[in-house]
Short mmCIF file of C-alpha atoms in Angstrom, two decimals:
data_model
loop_
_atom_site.label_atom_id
_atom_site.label_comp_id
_atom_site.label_asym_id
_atom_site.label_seq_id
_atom_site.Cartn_x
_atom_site.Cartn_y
_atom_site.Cartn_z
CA UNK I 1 -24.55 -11.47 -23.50
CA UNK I 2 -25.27 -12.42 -19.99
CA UNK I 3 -22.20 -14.96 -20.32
CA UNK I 4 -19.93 -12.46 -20.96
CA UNK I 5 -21.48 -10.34 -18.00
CA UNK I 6 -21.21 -13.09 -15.60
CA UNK I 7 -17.25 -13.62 -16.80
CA UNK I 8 -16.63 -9.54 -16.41
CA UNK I 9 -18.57 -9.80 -13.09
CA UNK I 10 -15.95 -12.45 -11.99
CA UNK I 11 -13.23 -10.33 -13.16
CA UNK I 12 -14.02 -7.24 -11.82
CA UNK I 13 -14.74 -8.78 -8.45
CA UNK I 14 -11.77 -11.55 -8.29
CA UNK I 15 -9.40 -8.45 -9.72
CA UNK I 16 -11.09 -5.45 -7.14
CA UNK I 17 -10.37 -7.86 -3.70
CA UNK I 18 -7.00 -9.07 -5.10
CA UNK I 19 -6.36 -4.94 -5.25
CA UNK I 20 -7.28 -4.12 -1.88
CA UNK I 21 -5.65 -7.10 -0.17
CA UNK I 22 -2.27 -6.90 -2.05
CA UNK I 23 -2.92 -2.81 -1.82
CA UNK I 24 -2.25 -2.42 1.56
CA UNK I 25 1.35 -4.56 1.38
CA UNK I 26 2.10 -2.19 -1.25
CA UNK I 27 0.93 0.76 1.22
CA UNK I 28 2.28 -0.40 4.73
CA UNK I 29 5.65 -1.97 2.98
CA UNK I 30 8.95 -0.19 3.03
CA UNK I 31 8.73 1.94 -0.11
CA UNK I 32 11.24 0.84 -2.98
CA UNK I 33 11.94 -2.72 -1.47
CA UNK I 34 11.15 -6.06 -3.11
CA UNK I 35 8.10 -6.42 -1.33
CA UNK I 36 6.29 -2.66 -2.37
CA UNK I 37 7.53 -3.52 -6.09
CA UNK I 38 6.43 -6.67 -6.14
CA UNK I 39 2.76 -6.19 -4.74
CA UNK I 40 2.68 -2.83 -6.48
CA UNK I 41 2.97 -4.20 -9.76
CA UNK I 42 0.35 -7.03 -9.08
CA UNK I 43 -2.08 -4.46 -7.56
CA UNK I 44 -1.47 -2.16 -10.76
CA UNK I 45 -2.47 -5.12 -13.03
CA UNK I 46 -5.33 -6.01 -10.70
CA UNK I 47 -6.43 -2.61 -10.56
CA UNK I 48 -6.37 -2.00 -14.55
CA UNK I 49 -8.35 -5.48 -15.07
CA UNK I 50 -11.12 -3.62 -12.50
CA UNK I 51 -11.36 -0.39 -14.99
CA UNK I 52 -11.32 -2.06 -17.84
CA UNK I 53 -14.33 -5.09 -16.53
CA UNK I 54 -16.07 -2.15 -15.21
CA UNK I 55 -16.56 -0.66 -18.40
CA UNK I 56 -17.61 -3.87 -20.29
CA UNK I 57 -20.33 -4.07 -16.95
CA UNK I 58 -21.23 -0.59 -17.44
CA UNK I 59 -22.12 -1.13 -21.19
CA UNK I 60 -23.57 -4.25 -21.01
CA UNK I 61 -26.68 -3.36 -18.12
CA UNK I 62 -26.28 0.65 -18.45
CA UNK I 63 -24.41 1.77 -15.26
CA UNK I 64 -23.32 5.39 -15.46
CA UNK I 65 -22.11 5.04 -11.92
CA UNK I 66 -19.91 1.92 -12.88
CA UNK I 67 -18.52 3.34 -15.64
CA UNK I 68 -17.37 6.53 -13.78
CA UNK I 69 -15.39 4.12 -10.96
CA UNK I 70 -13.70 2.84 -14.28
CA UNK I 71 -12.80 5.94 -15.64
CA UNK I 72 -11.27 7.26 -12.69
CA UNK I 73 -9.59 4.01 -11.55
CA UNK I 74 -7.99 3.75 -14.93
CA UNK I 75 -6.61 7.11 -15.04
CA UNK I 76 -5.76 7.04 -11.84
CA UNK I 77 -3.55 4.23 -11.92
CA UNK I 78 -1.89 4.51 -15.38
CA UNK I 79 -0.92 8.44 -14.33
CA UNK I 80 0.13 7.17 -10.42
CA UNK I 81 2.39 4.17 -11.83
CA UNK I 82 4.10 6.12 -15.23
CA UNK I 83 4.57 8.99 -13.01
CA UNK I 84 7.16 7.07 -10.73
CA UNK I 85 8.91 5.98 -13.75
CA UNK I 86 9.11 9.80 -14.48
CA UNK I 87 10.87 10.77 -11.95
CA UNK I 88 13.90 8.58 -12.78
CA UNK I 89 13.78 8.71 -16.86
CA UNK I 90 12.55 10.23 -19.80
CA UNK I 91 8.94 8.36 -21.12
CA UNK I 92 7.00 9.48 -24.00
CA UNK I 93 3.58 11.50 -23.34
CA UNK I 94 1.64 9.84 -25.85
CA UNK I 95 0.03 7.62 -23.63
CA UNK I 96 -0.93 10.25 -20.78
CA UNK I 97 -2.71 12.70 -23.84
CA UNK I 98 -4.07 9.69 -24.87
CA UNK I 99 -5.55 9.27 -21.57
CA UNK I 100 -6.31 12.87 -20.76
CA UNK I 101 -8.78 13.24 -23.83
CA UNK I 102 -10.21 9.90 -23.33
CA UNK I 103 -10.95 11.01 -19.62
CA UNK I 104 -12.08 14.21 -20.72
CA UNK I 105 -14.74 13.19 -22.70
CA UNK I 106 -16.41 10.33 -20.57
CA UNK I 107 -16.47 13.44 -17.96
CA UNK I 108 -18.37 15.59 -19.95
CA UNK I 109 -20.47 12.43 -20.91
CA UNK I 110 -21.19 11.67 -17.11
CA UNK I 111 -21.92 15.36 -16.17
CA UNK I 112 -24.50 15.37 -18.82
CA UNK I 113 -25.53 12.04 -17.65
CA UNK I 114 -26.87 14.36 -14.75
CA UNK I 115 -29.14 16.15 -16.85
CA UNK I 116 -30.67 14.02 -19.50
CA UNK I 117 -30.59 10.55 -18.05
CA UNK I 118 -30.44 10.41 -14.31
CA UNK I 119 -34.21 10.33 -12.79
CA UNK I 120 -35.45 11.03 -9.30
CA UNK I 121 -35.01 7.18 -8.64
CA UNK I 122 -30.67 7.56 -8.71
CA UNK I 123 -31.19 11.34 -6.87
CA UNK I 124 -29.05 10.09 -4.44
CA UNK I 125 -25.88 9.63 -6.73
CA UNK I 126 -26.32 12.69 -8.33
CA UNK I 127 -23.75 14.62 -5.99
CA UNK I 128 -21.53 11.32 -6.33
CA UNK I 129 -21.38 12.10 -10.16
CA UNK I 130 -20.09 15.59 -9.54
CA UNK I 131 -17.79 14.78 -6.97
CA UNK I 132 -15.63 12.43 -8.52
CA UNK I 133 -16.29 14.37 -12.52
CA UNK I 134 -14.89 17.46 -10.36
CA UNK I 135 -11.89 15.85 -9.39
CA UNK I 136 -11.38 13.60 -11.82
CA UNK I 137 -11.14 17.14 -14.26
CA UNK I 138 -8.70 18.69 -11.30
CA UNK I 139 -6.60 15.95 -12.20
CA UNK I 140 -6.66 16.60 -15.89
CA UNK I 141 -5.59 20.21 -15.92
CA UNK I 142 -2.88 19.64 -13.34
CA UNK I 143 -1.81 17.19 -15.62
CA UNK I 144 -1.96 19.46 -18.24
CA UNK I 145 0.36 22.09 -16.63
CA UNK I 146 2.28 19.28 -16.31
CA UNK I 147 3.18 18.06 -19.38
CA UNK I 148 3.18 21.31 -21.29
CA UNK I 149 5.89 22.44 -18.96
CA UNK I 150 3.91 24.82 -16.63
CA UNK I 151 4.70 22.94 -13.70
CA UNK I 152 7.80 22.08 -12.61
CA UNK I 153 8.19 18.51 -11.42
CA UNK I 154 11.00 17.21 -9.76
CA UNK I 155 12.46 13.31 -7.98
CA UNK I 156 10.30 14.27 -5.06
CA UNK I 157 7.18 16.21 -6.96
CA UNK I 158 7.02 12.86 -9.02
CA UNK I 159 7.27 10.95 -5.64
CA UNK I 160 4.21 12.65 -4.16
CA UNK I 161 2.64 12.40 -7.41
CA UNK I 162 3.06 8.97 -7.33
CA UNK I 163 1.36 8.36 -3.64
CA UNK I 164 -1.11 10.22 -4.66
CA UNK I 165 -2.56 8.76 -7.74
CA UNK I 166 -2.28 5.25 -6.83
CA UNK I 167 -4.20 6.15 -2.97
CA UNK I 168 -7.07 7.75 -5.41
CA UNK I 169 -7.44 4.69 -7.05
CA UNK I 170 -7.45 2.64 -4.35
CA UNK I 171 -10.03 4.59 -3.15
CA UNK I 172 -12.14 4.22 -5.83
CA UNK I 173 -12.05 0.86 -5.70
CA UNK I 174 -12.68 0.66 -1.94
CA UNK I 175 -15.75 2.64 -2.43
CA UNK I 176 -17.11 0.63 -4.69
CA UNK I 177 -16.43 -2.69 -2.53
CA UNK I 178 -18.49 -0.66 0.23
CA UNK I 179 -21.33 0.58 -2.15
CA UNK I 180 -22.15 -3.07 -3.33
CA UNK I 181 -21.24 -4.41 0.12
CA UNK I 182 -23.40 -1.97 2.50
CA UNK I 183 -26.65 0.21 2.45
CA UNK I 184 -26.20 3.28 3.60
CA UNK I 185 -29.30 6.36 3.47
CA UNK I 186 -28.72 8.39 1.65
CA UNK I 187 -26.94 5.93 -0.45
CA UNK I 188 -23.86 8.65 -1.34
CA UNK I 189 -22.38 8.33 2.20
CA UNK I 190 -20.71 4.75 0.92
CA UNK I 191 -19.22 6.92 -2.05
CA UNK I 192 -18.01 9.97 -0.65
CA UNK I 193 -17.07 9.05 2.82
CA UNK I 194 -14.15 6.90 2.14
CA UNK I 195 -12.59 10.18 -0.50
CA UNK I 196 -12.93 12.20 2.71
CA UNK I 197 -10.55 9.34 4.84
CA UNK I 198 -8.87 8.53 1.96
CA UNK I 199 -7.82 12.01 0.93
CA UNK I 200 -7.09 13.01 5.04
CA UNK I 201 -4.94 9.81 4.70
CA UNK I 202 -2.95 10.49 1.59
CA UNK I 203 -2.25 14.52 2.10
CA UNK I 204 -0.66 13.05 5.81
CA UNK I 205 1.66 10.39 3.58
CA UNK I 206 2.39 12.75 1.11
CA UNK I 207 3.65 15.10 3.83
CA UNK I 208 5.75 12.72 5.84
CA UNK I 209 7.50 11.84 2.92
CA UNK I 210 7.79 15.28 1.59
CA UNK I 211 9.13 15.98 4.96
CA UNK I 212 11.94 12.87 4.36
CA UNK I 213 12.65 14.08 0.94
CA UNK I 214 13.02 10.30 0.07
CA UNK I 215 12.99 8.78 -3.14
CA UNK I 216 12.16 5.13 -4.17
CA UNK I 217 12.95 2.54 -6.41
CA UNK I 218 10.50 2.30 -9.80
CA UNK I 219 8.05 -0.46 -9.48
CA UNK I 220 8.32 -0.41 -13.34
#
């Protein structure tokens, strides 16, 4: 068992610095050329080998906290990289109510993670659990109206969609790179203070390009 923590552990870590680096070519690169596709697709990889490590982590030494990073960075990304796709053809929904039901229930299994098993010892992460459940479920029932038709999406909706998913997840990830990285007291400042840039940071990309009314080319 603590073989195949140490090999996850290298995973997760190798995969989580490979998606920051290669994240911010993706970011600061012209959007649609080779050099956003390219990185994206390596930092989409990179970021699902993080979610998927941080679950086997999370289960192996219990880590609520772990495992909520991996929920959220796998929706996250699978939702910010499909949606792209979306806005130029037709893709089945299976996967994304696959995702919103898995999602929805390791949500309601962290929030009761707040009640039953969280002591006064993790105190401190309590508001980080109900932060990130809160908009983790805001997520879910936009998607929702989303694929039941009661919002209307269009090239540049999708486009915006898009920036936005894949920013969330890199935030996620950042976050944890700073929670195992620095000390801060109380310890939720490393978790919530990088949503706060993050989101300031993505609302002001979503808006330039909303302004453009560019598209790009798919990264898929």
């Amino acid at each position: 068992m603590e073989l195949l923590r140490n090999i996850n552990l290298t995973l997760h870590v190798s995969a989580g610095f490979i998606a920051l680096v290669v994240g911010v070519f993706a970011f600061a690169s012209p959007k649609g050329g080779k050099i956003h596709r390219l990185s994206g697709k390596i930092y989409v990889v990179a970021m699902l080998v993080v979610a998927f490590s941080a679950f086997v982590l999370a289960l192996i030494r219990y880590n609520p906290f772990l495992f909520m990073v991996g929920v959220f960075t796998l929706y996250m990304t699978v939702t910010g990289y499909r949606g792209l796709g979306r806005k130029q053809r037709k893709q089945s929904k299976k996967l994304e109510w696959g995702l919103i039901g898995f999602s929805m229930l390791m949500t309601g299994y962290m929030l009761i993670n707040i009640y039953f098993v969280l002591d006064k010892t993790h105190s401190d992460f309590i508001p980080v659990v109900i932060v990130f459940s809160s908009v983790l479920l805001m997520f879910i029932i936009k998607d929702i109206l989303i694929y039941t038709g009661k919002t209307e999406m269009n090239a540049n909706k999708w486009l915006l969609y898009h920036i936005g998913r894949i920013s969330g997840a890199y935030i996620a990830t950042f976050t944890a790179f700073l929670l195992t990285n620095i000390n801060t007291d109380p310890a939720y400042i490393a978790w919530l203070l990088p949503t706060l840039v993050g989101t300031i940071l993505i609302i002001y990309f979503q808006r330039k390009y909303k302004t453009k009314g560019m598209g790009v080319t798919s990264t898929s």
